[in-house]
Coordinates of N, CA and C in Angstrom, one line a residue:
X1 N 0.8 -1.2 0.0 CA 0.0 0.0 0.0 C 0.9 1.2 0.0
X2 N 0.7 2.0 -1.1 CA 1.4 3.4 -1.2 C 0.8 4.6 -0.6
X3 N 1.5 5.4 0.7 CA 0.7 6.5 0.8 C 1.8 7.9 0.7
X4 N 1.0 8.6 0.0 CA 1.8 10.3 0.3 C 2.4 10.5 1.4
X5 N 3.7 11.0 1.4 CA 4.2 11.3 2.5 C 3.8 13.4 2.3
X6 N 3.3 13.7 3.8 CA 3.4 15.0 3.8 C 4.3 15.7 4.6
X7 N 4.0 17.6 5.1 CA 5.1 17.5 5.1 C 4.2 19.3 6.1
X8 N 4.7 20.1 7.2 CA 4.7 21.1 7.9 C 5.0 22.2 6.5
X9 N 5.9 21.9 5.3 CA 6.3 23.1 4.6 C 5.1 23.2 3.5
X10 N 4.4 21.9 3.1 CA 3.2 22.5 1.8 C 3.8 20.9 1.0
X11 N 5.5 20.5 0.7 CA 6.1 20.2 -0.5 C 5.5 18.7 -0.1
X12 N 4.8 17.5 -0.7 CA 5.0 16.6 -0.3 C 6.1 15.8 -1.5
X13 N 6.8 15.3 -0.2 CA 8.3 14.4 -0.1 C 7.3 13.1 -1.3
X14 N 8.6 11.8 -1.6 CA 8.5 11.0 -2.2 C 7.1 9.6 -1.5
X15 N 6.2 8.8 -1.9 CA 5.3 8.0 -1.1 C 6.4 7.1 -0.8
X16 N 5.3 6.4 0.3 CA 6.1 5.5 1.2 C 5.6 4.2 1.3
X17 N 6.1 3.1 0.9 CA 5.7 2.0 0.8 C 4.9 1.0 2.4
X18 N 3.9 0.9 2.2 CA 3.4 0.3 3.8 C 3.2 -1.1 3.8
X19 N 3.0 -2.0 4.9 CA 3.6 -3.1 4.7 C 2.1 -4.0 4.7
X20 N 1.5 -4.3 3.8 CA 0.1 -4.5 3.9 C -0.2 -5.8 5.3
X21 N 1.0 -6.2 5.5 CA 0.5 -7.1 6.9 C 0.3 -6.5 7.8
X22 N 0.7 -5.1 8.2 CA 0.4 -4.3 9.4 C -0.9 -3.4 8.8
X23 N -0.5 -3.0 7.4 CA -1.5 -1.4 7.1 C -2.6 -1.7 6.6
X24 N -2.7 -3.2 5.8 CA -3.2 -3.9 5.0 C -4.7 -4.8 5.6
X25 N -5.1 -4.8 6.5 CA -5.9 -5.8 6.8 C -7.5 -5.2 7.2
X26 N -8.2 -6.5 7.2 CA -9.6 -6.0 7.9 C -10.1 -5.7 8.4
X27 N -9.8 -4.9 9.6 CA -10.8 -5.0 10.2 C -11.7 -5.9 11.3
X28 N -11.5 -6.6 12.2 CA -12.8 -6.8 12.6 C -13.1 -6.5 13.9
X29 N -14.5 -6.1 14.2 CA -15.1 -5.8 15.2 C -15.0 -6.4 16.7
X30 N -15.0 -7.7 15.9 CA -15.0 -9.1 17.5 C -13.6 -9.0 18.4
X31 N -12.3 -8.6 17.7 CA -10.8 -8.7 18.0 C -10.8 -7.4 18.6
X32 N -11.0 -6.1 18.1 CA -10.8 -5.0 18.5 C -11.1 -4.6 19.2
X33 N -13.0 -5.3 20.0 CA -13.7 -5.3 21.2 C -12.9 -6.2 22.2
X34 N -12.0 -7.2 21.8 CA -11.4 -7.8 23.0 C -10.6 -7.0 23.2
X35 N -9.4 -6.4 22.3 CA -8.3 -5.9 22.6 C -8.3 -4.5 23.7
X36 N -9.4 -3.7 23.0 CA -9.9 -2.7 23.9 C -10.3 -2.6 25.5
X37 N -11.3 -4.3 25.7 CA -11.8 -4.5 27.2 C -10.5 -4.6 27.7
X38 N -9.7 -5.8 27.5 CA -9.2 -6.1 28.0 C -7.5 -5.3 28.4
X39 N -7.4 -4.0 27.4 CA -6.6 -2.5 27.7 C -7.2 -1.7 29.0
X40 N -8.4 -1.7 28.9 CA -9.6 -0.8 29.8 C -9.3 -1.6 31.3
X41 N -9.5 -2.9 31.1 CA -9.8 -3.3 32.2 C -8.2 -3.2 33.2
X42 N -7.4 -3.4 32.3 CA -5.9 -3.1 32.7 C -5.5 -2.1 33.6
X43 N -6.4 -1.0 33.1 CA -6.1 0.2 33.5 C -6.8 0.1 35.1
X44 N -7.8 -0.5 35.4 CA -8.6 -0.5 36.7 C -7.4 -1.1 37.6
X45 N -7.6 -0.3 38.7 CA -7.1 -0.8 40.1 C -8.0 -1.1 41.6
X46 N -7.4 -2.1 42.2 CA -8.3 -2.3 42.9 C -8.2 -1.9 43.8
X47 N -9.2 -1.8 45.3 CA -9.2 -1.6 46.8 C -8.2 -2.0 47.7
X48 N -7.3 -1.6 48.1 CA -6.8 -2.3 49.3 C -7.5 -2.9 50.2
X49 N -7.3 -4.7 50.1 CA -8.1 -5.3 50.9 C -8.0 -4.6 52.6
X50 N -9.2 -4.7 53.1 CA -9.4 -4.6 55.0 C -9.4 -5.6 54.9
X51 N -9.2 -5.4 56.5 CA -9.4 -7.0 57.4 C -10.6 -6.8 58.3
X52 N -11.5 -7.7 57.6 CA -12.9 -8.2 58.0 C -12.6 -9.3 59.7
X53 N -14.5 -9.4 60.5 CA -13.6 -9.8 61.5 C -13.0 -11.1 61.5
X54 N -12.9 -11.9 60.7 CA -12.5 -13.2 60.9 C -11.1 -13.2 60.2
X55 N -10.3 -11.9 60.1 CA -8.5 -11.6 59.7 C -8.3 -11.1 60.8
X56 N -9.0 -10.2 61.7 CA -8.3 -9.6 62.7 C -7.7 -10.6 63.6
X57 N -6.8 -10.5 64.3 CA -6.2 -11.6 65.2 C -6.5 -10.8 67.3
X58 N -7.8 -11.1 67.7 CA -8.4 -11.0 69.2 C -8.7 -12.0 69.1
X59 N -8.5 -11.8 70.7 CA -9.0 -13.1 71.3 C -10.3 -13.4 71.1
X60 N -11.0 -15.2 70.7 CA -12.6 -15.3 70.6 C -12.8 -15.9 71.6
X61 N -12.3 -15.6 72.9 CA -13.1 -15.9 73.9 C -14.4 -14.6 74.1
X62 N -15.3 -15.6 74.8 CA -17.1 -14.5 75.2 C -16.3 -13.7 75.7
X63 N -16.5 -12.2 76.1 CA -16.7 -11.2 77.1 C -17.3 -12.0 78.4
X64 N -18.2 -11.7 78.4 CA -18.9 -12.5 79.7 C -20.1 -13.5 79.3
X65 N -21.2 -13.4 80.4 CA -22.3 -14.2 80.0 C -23.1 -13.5 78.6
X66 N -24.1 -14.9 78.9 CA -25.0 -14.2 77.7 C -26.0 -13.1 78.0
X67 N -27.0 -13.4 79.5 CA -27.6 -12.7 80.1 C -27.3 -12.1 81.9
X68 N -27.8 -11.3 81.8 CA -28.0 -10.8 83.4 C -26.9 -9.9 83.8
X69 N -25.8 -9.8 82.7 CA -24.8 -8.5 82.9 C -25.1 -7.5 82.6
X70 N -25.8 -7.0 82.2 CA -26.2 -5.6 82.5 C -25.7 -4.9 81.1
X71 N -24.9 -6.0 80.4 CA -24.2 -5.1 79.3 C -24.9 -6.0 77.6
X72 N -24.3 -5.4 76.6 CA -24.8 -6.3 75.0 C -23.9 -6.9 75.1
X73 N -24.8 -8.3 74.3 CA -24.6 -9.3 74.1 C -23.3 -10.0 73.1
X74 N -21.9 -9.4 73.7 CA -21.1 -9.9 72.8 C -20.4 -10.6 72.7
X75 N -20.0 -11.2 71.8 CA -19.5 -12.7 71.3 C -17.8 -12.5 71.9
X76 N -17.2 -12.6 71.0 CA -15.8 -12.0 70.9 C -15.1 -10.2 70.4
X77 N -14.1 -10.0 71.2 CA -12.8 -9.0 70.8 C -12.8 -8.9 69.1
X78 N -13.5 -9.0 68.2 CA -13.5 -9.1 67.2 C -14.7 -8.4 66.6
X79 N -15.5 -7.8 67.0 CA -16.8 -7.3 66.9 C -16.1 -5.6 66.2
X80 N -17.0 -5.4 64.8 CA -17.0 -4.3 64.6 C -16.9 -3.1 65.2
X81 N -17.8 -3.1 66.7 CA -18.0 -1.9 67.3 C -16.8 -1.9 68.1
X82 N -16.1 -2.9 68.9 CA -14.7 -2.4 69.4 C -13.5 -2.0 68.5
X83 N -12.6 -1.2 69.6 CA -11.2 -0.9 68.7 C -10.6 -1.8 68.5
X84 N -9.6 -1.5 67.2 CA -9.2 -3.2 66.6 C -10.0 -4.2 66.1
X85 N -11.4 -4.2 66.4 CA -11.9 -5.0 65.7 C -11.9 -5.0 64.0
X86 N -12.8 -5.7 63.6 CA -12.9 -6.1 62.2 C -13.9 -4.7 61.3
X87 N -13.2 -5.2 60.5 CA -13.8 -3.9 59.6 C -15.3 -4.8 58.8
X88 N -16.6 -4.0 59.0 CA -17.7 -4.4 58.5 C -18.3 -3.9 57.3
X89 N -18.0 -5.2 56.5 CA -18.1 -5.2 54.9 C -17.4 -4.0 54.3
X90 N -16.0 -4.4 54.8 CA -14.8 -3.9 54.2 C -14.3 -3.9 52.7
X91 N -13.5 -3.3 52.2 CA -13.1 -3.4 51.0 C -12.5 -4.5 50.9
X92 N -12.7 -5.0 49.7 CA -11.9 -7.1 48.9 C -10.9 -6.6 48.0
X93 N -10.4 -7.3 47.7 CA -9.4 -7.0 46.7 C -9.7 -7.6 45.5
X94 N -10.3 -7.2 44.4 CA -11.1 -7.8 43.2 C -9.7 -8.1 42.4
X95 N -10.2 -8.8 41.2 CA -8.9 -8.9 40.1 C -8.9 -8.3 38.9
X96 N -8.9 -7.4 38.5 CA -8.8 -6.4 37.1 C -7.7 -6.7 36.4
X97 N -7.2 -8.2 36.1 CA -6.1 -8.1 35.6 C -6.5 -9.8 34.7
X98 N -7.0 -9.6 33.5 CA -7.9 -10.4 32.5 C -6.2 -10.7 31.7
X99 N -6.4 -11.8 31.2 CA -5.4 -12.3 30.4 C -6.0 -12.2 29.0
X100 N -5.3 -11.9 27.8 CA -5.5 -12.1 26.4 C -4.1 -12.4 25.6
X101 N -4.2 -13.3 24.7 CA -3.4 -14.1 23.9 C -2.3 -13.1 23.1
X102 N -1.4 -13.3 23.4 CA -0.4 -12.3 22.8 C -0.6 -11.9 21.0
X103 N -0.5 -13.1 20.7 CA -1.1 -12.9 19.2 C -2.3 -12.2 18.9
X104 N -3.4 -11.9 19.6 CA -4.7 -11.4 19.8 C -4.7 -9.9 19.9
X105 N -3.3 -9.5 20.7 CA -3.1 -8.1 21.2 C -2.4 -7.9 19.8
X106 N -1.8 -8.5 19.4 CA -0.4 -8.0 18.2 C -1.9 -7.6 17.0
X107 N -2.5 -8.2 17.1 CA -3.3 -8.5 15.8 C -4.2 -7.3 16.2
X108 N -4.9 -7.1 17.2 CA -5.8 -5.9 17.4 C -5.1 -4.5 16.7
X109 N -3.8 -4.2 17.1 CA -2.8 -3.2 17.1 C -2.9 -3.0 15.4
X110 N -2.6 -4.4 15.0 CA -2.6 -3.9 13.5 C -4.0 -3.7 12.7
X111 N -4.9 -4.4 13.1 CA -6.7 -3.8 12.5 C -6.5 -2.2 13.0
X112 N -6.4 -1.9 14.2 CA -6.7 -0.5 14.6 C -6.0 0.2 13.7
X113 N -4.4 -0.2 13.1 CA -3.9 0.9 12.0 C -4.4 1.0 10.4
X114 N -4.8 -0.6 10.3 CA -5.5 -1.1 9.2 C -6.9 0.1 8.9
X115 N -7.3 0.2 10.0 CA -8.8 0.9 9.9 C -8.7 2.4 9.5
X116 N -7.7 3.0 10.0 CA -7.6 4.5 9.4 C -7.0 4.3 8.2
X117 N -6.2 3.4 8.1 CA -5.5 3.3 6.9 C -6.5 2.9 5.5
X118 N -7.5 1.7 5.6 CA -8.9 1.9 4.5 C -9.7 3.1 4.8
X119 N -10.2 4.1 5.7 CA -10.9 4.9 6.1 C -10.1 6.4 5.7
X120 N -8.9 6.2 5.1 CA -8.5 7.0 4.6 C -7.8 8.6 5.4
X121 N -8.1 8.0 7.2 CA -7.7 8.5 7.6 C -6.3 8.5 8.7
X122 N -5.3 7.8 7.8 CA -4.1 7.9 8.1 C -3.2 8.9 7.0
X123 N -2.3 9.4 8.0 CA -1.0 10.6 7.6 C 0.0 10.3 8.1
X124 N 0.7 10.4 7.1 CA 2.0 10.2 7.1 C 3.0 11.3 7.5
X125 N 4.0 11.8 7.8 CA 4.9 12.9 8.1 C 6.0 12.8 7.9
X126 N 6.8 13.8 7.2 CA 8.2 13.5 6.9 C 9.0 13.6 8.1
X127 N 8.4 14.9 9.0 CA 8.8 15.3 10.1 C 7.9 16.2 10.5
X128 N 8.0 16.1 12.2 CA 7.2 16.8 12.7 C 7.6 18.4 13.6
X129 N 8.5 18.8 12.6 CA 9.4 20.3 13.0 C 8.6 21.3 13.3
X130 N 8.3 21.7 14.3 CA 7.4 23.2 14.2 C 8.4 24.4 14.6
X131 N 8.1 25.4 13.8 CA 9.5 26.7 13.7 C 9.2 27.5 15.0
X132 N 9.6 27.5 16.0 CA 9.5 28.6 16.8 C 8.9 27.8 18.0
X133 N 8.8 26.5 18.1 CA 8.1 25.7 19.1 C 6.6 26.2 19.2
X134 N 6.1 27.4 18.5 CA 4.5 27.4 18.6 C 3.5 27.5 18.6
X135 N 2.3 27.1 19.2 CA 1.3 26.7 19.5 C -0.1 27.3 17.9
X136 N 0.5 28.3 18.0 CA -0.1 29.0 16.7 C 0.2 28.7 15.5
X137 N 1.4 28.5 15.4 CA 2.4 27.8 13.9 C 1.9 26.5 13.5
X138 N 1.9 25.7 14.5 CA 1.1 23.9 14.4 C -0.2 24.6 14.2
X139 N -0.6 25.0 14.4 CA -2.3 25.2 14.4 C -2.5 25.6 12.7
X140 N -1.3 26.6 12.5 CA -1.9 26.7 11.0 C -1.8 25.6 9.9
X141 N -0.4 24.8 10.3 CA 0.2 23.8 10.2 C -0.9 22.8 9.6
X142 N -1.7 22.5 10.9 CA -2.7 21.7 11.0 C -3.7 21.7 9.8
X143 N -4.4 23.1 10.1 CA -5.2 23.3 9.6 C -4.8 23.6 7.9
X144 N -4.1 23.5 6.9 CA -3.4 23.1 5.3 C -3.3 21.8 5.1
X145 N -3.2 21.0 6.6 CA -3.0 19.4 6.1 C -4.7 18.6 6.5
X146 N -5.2 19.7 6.8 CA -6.7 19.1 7.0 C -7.0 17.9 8.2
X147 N -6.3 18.1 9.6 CA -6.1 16.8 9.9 C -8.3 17.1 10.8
X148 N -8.3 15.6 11.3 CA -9.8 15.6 11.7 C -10.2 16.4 13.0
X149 N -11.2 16.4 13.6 CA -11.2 17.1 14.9 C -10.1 16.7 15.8
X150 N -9.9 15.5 15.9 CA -9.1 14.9 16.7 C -7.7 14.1 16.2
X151 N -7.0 14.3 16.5 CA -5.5 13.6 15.9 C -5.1 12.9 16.8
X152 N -4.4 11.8 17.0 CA -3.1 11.0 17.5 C -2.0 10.9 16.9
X153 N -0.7 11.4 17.1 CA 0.7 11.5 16.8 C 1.2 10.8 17.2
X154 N 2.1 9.8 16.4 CA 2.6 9.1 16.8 C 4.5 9.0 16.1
X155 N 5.7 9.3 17.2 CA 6.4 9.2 15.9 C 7.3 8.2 16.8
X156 N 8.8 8.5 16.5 CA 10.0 6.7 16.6 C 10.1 7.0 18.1
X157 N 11.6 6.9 18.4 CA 11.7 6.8 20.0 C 10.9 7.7 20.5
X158 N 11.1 8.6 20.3 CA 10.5 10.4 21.2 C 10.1 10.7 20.3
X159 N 9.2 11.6 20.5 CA 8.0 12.9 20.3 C 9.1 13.9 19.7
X160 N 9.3 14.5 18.1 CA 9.6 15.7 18.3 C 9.6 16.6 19.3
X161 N 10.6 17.4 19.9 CA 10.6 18.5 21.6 C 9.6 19.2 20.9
X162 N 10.2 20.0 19.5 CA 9.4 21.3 19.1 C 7.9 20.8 18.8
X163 N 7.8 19.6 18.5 CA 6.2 19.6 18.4 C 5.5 19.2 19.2
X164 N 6.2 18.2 20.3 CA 5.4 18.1 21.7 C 5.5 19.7 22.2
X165 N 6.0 20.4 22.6 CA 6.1 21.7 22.7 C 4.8 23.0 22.2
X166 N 4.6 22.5 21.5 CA 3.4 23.2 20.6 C 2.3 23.1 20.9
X167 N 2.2 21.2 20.5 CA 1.0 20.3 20.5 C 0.4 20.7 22.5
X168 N 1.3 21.0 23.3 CA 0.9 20.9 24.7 C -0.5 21.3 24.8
X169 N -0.7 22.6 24.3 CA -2.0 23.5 24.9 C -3.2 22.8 23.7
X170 N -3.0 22.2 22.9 CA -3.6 21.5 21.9 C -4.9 20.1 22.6
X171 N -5.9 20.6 23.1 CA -6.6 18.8 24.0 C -6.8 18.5 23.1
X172 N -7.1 18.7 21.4 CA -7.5 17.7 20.3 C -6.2 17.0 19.6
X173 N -4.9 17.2 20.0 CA -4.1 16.9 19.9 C -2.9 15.7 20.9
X174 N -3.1 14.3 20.6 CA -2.6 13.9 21.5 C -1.0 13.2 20.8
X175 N 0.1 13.3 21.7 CA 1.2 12.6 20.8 C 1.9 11.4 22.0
X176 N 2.1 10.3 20.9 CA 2.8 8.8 21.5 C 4.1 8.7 21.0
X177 N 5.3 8.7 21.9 CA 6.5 7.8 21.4 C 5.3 6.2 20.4
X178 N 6.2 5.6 19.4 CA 6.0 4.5 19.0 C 5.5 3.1 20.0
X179 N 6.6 3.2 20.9 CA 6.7 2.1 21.7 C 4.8 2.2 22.6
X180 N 4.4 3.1 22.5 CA 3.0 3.8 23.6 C 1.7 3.2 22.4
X181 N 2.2 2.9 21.2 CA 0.9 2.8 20.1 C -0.1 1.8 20.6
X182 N -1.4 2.0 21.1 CA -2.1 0.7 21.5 C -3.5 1.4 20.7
X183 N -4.3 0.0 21.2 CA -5.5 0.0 20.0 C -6.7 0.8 21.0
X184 N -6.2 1.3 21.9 CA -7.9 2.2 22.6 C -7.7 3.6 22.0
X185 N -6.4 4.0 22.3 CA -5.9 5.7 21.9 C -6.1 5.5 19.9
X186 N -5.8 4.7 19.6 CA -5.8 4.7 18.0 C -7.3 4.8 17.5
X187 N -8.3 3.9 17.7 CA -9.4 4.2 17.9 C -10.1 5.3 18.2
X188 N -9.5 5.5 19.2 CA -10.6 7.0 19.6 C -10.2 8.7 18.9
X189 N -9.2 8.9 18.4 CA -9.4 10.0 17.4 C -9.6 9.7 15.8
X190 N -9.9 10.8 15.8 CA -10.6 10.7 14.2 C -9.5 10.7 13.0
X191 N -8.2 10.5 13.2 CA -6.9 11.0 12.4 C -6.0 10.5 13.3
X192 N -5.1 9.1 12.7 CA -4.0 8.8 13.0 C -2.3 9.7 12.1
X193 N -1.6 9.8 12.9 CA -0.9 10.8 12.4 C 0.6 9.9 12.4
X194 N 1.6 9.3 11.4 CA 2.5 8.5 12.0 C 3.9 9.2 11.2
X195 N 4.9 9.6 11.7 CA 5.9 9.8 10.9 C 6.6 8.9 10.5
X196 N 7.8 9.0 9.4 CA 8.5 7.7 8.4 C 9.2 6.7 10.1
X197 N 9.7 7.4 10.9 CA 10.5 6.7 12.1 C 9.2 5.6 12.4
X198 N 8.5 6.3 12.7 CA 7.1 5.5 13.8 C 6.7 4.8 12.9
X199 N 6.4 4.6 11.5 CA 5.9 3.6 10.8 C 7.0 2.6 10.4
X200 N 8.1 2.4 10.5 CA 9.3 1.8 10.4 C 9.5 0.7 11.7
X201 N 9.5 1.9 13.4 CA 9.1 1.3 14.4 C 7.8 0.3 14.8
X202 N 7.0 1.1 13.9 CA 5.9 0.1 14.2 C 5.5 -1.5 12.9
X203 N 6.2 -1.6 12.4 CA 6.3 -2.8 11.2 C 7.7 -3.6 11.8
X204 N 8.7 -2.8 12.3 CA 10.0 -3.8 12.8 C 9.2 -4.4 14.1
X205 N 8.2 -3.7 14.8 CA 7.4 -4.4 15.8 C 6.7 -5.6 15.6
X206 N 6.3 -5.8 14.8 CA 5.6 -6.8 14.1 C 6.6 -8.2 12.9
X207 N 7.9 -7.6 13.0 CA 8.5 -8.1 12.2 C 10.0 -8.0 12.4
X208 N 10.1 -8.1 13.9 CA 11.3 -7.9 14.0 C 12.6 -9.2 14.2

């Protein structure tokens, strides 16, 4: 698959050859909805378990009798209402941590770039140089290269400084080192954005 390579100056550079195993594919709905739960659910953290009363360590001998003391009726040093007792219906420690098949994740990653890439809404970049580091310059930038309401940037090891730098005050602008490319953030803007490094990085990932 051939796409235009563009460019911050207007000139677009020579096209760039994409690897149809990564840029090339279907699509499907069923893989993408795993890949995404199981990103999502990643992200959840759980409660720090308490200790309910049967972790606290008091003594379970009775207090006293059952009747005629004058006092309530309690069992053991372990009762909610004393100090040190047990915490009642305390926080558990749940498991947010869902397993999915390595091949399954690799494969989501590449539909998610597949999809802007048929949808016509993948860009390419020669480089992502902004003159003066700002915020206004990218913006006009932007707006010649037509990108969608929403962009994701993605380029090789690091982020351009001068365009992370720009991009900061930008919320419809989000940017990933390569190594960060997963299929929730790729999905959710309207315009994936990859320079020659990051699409290089991201095919040696797949093919390394």
């Amino acid at each position: 698959m051939k796409v235009k390579v563009s460019s911050f100056a207007g000139a677009d550079a020579a096209d760039i050859e994409l690897n149809d195993e990564v840029f090339g594919l279907d699509p499907r709905a069923d893989i993408l909805h795993r890949v995404v739960t199981w990103q999502l659910e990643k992200r959840r953290a759980t409660a720090r378990g308490t200790r309910e009363r049967a972790d606290v360590a008091r003594s379970g001998k009775k207090l006293g009798r059952q009747k005629g003391g004058g006092v309530a009726r309690h069992g053991d040093r372990r009762a909610p209402v004393f100090i040190g007792g047990g915490k009642a219906h305390g926080a558990r420690v749940r498991d947010f941590d869902p397993s999915l098949n390595k091949k399954i994740r690799a494969l989501g990653l590449k539909m998610a770039l597949s999809s802007h890439a048929k949808a016509g809404s993948l860009v390419v970049m020669d480089s992502l140089s902004v003159e003066g580091n700002k915020t206004k310059t990218l913006i006009g930038d932007i707006a010649k290269l037509g990108f969608g309401k929403s962009a994701l940037v993605i380029d090789g090891d690091a982020v351009e400084t001068s365009f992370a730098l720009a991009a900061g005050n930008l919320k419809d602008i989000n940017v990933l080192p390569a190594a960060g490319a997963n299929v929730y953030d790729i999905l959710k803007h309207d315009t994936l954005v990859l320079t020659r490094a990051a699409v290089e990085k991201l095919e040696a990932r797949f093919h390394g």
